[in-house]
Coordinates of C-alpha atoms in Angstrom, one line a residue:
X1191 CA 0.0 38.2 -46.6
X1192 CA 3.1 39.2 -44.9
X1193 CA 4.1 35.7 -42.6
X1194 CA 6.7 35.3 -39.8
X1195 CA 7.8 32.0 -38.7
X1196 CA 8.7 32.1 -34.9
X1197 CA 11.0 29.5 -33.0
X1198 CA 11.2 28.9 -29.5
X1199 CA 13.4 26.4 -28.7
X1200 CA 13.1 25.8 -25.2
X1201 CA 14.6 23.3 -22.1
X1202 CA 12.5 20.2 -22.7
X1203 CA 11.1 21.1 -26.3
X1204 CA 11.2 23.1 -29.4
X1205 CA 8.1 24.7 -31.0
X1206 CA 7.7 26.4 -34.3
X1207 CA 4.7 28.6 -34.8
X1208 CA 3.7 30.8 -38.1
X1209 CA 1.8 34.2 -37.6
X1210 CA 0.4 36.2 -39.6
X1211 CA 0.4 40.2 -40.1
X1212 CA -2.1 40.3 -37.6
X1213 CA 0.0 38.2 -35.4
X1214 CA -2.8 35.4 -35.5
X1215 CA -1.4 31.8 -35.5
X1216 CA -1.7 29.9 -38.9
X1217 CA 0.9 26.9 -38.0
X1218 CA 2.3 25.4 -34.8
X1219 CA 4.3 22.4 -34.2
X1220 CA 6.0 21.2 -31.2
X1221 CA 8.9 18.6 -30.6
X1222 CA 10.5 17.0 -27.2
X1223 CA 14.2 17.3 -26.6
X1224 CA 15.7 14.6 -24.7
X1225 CA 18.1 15.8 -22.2
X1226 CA 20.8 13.2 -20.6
X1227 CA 22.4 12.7 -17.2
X1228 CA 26.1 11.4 -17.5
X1229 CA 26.8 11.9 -14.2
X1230 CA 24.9 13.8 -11.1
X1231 CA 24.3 17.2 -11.3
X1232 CA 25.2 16.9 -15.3
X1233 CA 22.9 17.8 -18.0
X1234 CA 23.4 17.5 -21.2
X1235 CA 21.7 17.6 -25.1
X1236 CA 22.6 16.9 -28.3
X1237 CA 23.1 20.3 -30.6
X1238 CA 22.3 18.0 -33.6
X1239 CA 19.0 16.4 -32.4
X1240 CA 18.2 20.3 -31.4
X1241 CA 18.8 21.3 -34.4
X1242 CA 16.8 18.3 -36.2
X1243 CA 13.7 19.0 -33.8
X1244 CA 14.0 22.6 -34.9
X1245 CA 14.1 21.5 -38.5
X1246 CA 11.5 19.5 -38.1
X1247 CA 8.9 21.6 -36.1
X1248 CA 9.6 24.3 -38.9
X1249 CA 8.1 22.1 -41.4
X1250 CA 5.4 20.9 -39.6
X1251 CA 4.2 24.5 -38.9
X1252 CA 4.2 25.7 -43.0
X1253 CA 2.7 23.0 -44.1
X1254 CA 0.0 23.1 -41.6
X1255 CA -0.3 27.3 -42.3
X1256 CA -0.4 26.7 -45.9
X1257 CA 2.7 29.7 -46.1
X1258 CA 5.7 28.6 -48.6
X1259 CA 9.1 29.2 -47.2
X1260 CA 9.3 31.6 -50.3
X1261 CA 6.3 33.7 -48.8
X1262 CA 8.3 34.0 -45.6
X1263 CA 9.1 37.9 -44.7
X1264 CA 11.2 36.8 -41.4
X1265 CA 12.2 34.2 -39.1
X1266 CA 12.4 35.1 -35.1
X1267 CA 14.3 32.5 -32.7
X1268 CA 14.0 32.7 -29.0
X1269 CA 15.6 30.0 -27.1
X1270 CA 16.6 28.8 -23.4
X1271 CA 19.4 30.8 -21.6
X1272 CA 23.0 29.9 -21.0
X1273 CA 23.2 26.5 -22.6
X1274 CA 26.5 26.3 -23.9
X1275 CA 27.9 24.8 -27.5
X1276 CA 31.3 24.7 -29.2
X1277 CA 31.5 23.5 -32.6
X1278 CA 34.2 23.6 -35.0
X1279 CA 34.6 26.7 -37.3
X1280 CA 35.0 25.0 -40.2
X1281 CA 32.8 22.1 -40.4
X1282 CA 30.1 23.0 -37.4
X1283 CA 30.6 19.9 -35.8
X1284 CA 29.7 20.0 -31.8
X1285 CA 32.9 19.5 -30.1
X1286 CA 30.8 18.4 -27.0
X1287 CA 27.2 18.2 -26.0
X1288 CA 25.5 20.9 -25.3
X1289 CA 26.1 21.5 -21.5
X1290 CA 22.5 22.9 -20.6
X1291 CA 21.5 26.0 -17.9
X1292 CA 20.5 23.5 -15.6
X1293 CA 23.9 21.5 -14.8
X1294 CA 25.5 22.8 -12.0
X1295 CA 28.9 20.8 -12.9
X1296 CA 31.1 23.4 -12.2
X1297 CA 30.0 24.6 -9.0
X1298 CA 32.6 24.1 -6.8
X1299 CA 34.5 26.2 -9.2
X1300 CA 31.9 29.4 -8.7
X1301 CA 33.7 30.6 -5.3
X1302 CA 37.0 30.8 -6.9
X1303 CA 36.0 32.8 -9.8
X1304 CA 34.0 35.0 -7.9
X1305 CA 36.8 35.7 -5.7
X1306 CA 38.8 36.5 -8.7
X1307 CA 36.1 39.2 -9.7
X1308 CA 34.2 37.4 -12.3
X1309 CA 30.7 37.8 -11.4
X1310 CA 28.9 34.6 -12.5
X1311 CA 27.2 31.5 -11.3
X1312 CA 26.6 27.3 -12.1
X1313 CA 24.2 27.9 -14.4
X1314 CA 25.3 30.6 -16.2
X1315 CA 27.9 29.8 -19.7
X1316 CA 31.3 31.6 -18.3
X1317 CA 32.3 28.3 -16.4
X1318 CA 30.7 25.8 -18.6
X1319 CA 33.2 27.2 -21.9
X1320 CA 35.7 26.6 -19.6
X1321 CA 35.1 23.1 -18.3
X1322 CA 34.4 22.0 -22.3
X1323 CA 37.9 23.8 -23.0
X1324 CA 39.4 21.9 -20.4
X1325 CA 38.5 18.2 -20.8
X1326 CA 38.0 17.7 -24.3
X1327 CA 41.5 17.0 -25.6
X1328 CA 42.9 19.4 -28.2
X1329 CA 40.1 21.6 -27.5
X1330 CA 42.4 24.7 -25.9
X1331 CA 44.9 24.9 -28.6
X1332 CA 41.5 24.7 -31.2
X1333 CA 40.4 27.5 -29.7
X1334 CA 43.5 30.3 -29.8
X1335 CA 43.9 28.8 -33.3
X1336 CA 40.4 30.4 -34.0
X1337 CA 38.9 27.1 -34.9
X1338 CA 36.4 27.0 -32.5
X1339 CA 33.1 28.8 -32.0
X1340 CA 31.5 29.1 -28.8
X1341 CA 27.4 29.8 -28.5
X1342 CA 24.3 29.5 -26.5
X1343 CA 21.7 28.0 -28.7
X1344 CA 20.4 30.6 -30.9
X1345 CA 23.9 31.4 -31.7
X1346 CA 24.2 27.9 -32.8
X1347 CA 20.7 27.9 -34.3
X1348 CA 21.6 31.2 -36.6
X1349 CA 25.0 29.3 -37.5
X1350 CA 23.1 26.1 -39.1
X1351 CA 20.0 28.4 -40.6
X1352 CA 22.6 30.9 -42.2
X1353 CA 25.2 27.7 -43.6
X1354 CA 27.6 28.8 -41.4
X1355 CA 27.8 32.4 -42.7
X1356 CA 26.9 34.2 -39.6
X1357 CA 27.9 34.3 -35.9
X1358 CA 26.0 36.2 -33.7
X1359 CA 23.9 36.5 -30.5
X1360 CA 21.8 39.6 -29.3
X1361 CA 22.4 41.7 -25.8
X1362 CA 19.5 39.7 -23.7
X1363 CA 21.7 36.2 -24.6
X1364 CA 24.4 37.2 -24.1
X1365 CA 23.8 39.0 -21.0
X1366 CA 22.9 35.5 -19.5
X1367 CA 26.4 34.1 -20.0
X1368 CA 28.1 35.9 -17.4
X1369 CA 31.1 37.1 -20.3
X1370 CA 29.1 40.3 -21.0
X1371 CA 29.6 43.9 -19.9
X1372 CA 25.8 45.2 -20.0
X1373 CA 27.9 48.7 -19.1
X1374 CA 29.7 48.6 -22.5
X1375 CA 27.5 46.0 -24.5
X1376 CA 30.1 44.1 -25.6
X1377 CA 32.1 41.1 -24.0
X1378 CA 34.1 41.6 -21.2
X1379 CA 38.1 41.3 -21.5
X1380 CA 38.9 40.4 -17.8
X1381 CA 35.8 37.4 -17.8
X1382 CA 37.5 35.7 -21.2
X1383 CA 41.0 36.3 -19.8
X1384 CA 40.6 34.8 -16.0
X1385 CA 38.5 31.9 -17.6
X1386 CA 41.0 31.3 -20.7
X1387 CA 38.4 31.8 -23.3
X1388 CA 39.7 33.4 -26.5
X1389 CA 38.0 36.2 -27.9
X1390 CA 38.1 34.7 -31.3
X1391 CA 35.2 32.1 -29.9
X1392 CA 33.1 34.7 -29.3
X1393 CA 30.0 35.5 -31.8
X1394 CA 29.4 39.1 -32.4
X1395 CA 26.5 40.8 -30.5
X1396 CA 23.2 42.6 -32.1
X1397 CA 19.7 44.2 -31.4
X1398 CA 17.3 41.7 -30.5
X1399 CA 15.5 43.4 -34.0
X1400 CA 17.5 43.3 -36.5
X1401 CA 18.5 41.5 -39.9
X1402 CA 20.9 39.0 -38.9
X1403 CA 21.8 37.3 -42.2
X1404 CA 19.4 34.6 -44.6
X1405 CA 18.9 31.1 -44.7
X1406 CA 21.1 28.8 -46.8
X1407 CA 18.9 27.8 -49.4
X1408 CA 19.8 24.4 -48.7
X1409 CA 17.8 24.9 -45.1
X1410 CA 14.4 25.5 -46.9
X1411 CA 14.6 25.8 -50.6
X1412 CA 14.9 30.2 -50.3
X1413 CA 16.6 32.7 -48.9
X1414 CA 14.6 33.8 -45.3
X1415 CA 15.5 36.8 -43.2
X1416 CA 16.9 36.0 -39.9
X1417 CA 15.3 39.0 -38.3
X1418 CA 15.1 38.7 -34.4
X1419 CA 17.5 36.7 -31.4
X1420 CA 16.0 37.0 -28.0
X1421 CA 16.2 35.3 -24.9
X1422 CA 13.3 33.1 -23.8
X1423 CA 12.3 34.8 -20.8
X1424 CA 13.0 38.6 -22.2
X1425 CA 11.0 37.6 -25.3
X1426 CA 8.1 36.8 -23.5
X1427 CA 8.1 40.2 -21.7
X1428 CA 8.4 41.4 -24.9
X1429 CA 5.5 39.6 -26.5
X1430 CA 3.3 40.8 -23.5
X1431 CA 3.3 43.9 -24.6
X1432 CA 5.9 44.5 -21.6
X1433 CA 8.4 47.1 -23.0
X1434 CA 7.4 50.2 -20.8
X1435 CA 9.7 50.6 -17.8
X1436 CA 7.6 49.1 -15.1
X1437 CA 5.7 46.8 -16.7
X1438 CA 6.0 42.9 -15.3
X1439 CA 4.9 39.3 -16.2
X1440 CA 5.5 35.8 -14.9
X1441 CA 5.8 32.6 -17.4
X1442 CA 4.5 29.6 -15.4
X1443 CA 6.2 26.2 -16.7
X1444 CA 8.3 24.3 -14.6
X1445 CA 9.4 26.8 -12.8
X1446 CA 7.4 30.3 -11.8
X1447 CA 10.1 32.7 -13.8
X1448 CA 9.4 37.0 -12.9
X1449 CA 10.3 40.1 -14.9
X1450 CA 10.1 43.6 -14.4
X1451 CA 11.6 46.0 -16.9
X1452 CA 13.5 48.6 -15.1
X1453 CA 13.9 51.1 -18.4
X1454 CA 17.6 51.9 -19.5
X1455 CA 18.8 51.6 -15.8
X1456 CA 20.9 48.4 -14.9
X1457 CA 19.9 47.0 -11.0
X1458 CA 21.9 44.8 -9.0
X1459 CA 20.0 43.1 -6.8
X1460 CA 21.7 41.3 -3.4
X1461 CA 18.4 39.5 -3.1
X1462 CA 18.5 36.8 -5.6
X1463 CA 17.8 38.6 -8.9
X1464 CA 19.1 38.5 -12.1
X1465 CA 19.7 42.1 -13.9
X1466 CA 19.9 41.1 -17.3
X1467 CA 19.1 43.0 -21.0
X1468 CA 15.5 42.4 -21.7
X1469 CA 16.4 43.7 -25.7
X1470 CA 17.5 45.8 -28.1
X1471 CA 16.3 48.0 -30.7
X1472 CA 18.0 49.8 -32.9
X1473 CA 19.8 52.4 -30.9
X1474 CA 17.9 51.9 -27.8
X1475 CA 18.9 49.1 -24.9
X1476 CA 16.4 48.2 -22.0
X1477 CA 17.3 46.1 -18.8
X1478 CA 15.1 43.8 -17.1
X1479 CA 15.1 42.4 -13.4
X1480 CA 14.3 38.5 -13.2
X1481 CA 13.5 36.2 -10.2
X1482 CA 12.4 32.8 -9.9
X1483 CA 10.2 30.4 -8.1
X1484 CA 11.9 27.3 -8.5
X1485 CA 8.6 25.5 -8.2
X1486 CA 5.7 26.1 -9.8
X1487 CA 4.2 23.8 -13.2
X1488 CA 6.7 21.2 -11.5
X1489 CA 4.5 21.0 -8.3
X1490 CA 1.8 20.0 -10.5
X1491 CA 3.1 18.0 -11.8
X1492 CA 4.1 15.8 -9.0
X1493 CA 1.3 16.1 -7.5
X1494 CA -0.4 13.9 -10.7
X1495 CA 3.0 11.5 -11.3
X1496 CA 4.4 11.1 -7.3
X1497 CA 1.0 11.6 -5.3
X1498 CA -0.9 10.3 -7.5
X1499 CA -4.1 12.5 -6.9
X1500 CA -4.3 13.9 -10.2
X1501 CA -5.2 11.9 -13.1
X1502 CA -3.9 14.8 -15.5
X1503 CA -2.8 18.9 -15.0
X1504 CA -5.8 20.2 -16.9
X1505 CA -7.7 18.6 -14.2
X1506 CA -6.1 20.4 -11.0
X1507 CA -8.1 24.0 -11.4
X1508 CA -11.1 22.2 -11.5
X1509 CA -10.6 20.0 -8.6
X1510 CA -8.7 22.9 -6.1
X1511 CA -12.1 25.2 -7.3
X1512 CA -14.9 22.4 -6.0
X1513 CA -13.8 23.4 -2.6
X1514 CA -14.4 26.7 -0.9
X1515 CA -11.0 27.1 0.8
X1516 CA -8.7 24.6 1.7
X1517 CA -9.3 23.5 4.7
X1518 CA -6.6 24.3 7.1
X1519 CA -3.8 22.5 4.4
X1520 CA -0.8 24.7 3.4
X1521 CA 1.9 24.0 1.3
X1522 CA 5.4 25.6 0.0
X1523 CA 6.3 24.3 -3.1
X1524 CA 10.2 24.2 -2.5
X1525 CA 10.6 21.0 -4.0
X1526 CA 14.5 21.8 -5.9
X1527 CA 14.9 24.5 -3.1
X1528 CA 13.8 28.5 -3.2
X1529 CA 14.6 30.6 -5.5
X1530 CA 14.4 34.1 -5.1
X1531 CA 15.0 35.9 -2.5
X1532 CA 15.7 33.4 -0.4
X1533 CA 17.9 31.6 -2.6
X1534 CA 18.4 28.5 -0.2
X1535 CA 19.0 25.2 -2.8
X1536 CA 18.7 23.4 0.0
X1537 CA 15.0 23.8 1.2
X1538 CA 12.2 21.2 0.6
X1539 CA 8.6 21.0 -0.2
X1540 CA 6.4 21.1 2.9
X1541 CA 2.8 20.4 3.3
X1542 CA 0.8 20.7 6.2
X1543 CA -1.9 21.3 8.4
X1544 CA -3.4 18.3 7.3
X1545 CA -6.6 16.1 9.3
X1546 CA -8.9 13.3 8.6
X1547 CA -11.3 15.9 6.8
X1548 CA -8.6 16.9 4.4
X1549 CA -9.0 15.8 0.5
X1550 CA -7.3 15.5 -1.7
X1551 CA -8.8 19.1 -3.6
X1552 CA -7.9 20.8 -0.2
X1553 CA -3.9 19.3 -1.0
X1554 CA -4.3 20.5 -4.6
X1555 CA -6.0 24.4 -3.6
X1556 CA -3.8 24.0 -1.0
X1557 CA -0.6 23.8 -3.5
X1558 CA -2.0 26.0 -6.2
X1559 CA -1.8 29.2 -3.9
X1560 CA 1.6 27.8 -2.2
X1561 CA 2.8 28.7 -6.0
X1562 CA 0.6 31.9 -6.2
X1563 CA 2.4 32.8 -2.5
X1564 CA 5.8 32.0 -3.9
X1565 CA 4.9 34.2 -7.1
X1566 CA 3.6 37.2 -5.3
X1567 CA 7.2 37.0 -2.8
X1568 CA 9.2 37.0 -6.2
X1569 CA 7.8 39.9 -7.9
X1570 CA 7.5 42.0 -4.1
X1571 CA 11.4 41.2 -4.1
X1572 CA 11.7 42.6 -8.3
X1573 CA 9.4 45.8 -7.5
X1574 CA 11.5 47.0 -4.2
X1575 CA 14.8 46.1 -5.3
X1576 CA 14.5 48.3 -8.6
X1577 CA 12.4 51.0 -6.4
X1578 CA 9.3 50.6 -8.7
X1579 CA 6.0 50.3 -7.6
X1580 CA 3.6 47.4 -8.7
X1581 CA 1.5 47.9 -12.0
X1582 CA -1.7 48.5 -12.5
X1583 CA -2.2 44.8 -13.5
X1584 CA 0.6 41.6 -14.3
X1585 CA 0.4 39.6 -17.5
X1586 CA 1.1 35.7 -17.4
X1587 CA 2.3 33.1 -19.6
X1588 CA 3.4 29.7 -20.2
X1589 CA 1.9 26.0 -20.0
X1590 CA 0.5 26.6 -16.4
X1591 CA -1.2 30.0 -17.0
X1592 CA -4.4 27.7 -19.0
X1593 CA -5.2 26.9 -14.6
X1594 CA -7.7 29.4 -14.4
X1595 CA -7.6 28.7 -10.6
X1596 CA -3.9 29.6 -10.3
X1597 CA -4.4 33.0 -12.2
X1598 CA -7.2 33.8 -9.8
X1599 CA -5.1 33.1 -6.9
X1600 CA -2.0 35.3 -8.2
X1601 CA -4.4 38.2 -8.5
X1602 CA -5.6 37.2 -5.6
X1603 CA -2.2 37.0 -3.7
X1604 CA -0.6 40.3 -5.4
X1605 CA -3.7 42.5 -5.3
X1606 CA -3.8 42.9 -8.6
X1607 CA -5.7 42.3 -12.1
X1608 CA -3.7 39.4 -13.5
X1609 CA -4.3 39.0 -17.3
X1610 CA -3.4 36.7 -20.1
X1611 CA -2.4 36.4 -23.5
X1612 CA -5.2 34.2 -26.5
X1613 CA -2.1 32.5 -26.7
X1614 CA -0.3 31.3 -23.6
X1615 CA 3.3 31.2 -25.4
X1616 CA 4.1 34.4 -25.2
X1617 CA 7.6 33.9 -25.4
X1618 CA 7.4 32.8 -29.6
X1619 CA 5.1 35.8 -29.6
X1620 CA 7.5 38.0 -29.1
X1621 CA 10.5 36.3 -30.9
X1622 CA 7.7 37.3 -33.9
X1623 CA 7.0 40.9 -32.6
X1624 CA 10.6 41.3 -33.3
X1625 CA 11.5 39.8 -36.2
X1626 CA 8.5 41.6 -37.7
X1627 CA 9.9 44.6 -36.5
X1628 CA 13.0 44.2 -38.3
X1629 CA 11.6 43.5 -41.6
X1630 CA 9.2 46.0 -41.7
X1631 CA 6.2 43.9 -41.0
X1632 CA 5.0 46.4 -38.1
X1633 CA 6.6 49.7 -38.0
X1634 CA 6.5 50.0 -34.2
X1635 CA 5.6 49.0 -30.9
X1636 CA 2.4 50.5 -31.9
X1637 CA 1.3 48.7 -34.6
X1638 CA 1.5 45.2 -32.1
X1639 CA -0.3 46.5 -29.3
X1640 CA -3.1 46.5 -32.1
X1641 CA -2.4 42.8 -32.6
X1642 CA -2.5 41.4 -29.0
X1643 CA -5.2 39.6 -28.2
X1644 CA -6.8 39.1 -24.1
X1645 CA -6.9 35.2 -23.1
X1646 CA -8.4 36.3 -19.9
X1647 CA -8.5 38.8 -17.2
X1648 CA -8.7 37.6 -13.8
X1649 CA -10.0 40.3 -11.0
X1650 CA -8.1 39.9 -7.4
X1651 CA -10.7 38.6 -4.5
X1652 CA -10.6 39.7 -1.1
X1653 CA -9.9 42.6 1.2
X1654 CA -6.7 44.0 1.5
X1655 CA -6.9 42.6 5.1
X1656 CA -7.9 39.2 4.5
X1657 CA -4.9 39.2 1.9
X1658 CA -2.3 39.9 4.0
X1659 CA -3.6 38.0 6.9
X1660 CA -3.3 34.9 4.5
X1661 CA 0.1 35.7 3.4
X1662 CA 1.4 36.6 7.0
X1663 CA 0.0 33.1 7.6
X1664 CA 1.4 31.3 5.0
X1665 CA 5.3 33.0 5.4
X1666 CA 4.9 31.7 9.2
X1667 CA 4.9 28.1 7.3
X1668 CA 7.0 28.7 4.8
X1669 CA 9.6 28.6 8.1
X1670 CA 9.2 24.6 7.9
X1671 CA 10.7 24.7 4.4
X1672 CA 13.4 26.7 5.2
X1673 CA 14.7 24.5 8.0
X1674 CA 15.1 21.9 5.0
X1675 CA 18.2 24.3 3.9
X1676 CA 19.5 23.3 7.5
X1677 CA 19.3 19.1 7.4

């Protein structure tokens, strides 16, 4: 039996799954990661309680699979976006903690750069290399010495599983640092010379599929192929089965994140997406168009932990379902501002419409499609700025695509079939797809579509009149979150 062991290592948690050559699941393990909050607007990790977690999960998942590190054909690592680590060349120590996506730290340095023609943002690496060069002492003159490496975290993670021998990251990472040319695919000289960051700190850039280099034997006992890097997001487009130009999917967790893959061609959006590499295969290199809805799992959740109305999330389709509509109550879940297109930080959660027969399932439907609203505005914003129309169906993922309810109301928001995977991680899916790939455990594209497996397929409800009378209506209150952007 030909076996891939997958790793996502994601925001708030690292899993490890092991598939099989029918990309069935023999082993999963999962693992929190703590984040910390120096200061406000900081966050930060620890590279070597990521990389213990990671070590950890992996062993959990073999043993529970029964598959031998020995009987391994590949390893595939997917991992969050735009976290940024520097650690010493020559030892692999972490110079600092990992400064993650989420810190917005350097924010106030944004305009300047981007007046300088470096195209970037908070969250993105550029500025956050930078900051780390600047404040921890010795660290500049580390760096033009070529003692320094800088990485996002599969970078890093390749580094520890390969001894140090190897460092690398694939197009879709690195197109999420804001230091990559997705013209030339390859790092851009006039990013690294504005923001000081030597070109020597740089890891070398590959296919999403391809053999990056083997484990120390010191890692698990063997020698493993590393066969596949790939963003989070990208690989979960990827492990939908998304790699026709066209095709789009939204991962529910925390936040509501939207691709559409827009073929060879690069778009530049000026509505608040992200063109970014969704991955590469030998010889060929496909872009994808993201947006996000800040708020979507997150609303959920807050709804159980500050309301107070749900005793746990597996209980909110349930409850939003025992009522037929929800009774005059809308919501805009807006509650760390909107994303795209509005892209207004600013703007607050709003709920409303509320009377002495509302209860508290009318507040829950009521948020439920305030996230299925949110969604269908993020992917109308994806489909018109890359001039593609909408796809026969959508695909969803991630924690909060088990609410049946939810998926019902996408479909029933975006007029269309909305359909998910047996297994709602899609993202470690994919980060298998392509390491099997790469090591000759499917020979193409083909041979996974044979593989995938339906969770579900959820049928839009409604006239096409009734839907956009709803959405008209709920836009028109999506005005009283805006007007949070303004206090």
């Amino acid at each position: 039996m030909a076996a891939i062991l997958a790793i996502d290592e994601g925001t708030t948690g690292v899993r490890a799954y092991v598939f099989d050559e029918q990309a069935r699941v023999r082993g999963r393990a999962y693992a929190e990661l703590t984040p910390s909050f120096p200061q406000p607007g900081w966050v930060e990790q620890d590279p070597e309680m990521i990389w213990q977690r990671t070590q950890q999960v992996c062993e959990l998942a073999l043993r529970e699979s029964g598959v031998s590190p020995s009987e391994l054909s590949a390893i595939g690592i997917c991992t969050q976006r735009s976290t940024t680590i520097v650690w010493e060349r020559k030892t692999g120590r972490p110079l600092y903690p990992a400064i993650v996506w989420q810190d917005t730290r350097t924010a106030a340095r944004i305009p300047e750069l981007l007046a300088r023609g470096v195209f970037t943002n908070a969250m993105a690496s550029a500025s956050k290399v930078q900051w780390i060069l600047e404040h921890v002492p010795g660290a500049r003159q580390a760096a033009q010495d070529g003692k320094l490496c800088f990485g996002t975290v599969d970078s890093f993670l390749l580094w520890r599983l390969t001894g140090g021998a190897v460092h690398a990251t694939d197009h879709s990472n690195a197109s999420c640092t804001t230091l990559y040319d997705p013209f030339a695919g390859n790092w851009q000289e006039f990013a690294l010379e504005t923001l000081g960051i030597p070109a020597a700190m740089m890891p070398a850039v590959g296919d999403s599929s391809q053999v990056y280099g083997y484990t120390d034997p010191n890692v698990f006992g063997t020698r493993v192929a590393v066969g596949a890097l790939a963003g989070d997001q990208q690989a979960a487009l990827f492990g939908e089965l998304g790699w026709q130009r066209g095709a789009a999917k939204i991962t529910l967790g925390t936040s509501a994140m939207a691709d559409v893959h827009t073929g060879a061609e690069l778009v530049v959006s000026t509505r608040g997406a992200y063109p970014l590499v969704l991955c590469t295969l030998p010889g060929q290199r496909d872009f994808c168009l993201e947006g996000t809805a800040i708020s979507a799992g997150a609303a959920i959740q807050w709804l159980r932990d500050g309301l107070g109305i749900l005793r746990s999330l597996d209980e909110a389709s349930a409850l939003a379902a025992s009522v037929c509509d929800s009774g005059g109550v809308w919501a805009v879940p807006a509650f760390q501002g909107l994303g795209t297109p509005h892209m207004e930080p600013h703007a607050r959660a709003v709920l409303g419409g509320l009377s002495r027969a509302s209860t508290r399932a009318h507040v829950v439907r009521a948020f439920l499609e305030g996230i299925a609203f949110r969604c269908r505005q993020v992917l109308n914003t994806l489909f018109e700025e890359a001039g593609l129309p909408w796809p026969e169906r959508l695909r969803a993922d991630g924690g909060a695509a088990t609410n049946d309810f939810l998926l019902q109301q996408i479909a029933n928001a975006c007029g269309r079939p909305v359909e998910r995977p047996a297994s709602v991680q899609a993202s470690v899916l994919g980060a298998a797809y392509l390491a099997g790939l790469a090591t000759g455990v499917w020979q193409s594209p083909a041979d996974l579509a044979a593989t995938w497996q339906s969770g579900g397929m959820f049928e839009p409800q409604g006239s096409e009149e009734q839907r956009e009378a709803r959405f008209q209506q709920w836009e028109r209150a999506l005005a009283a979150a805006r007007l949070g952007a303004l206090s």
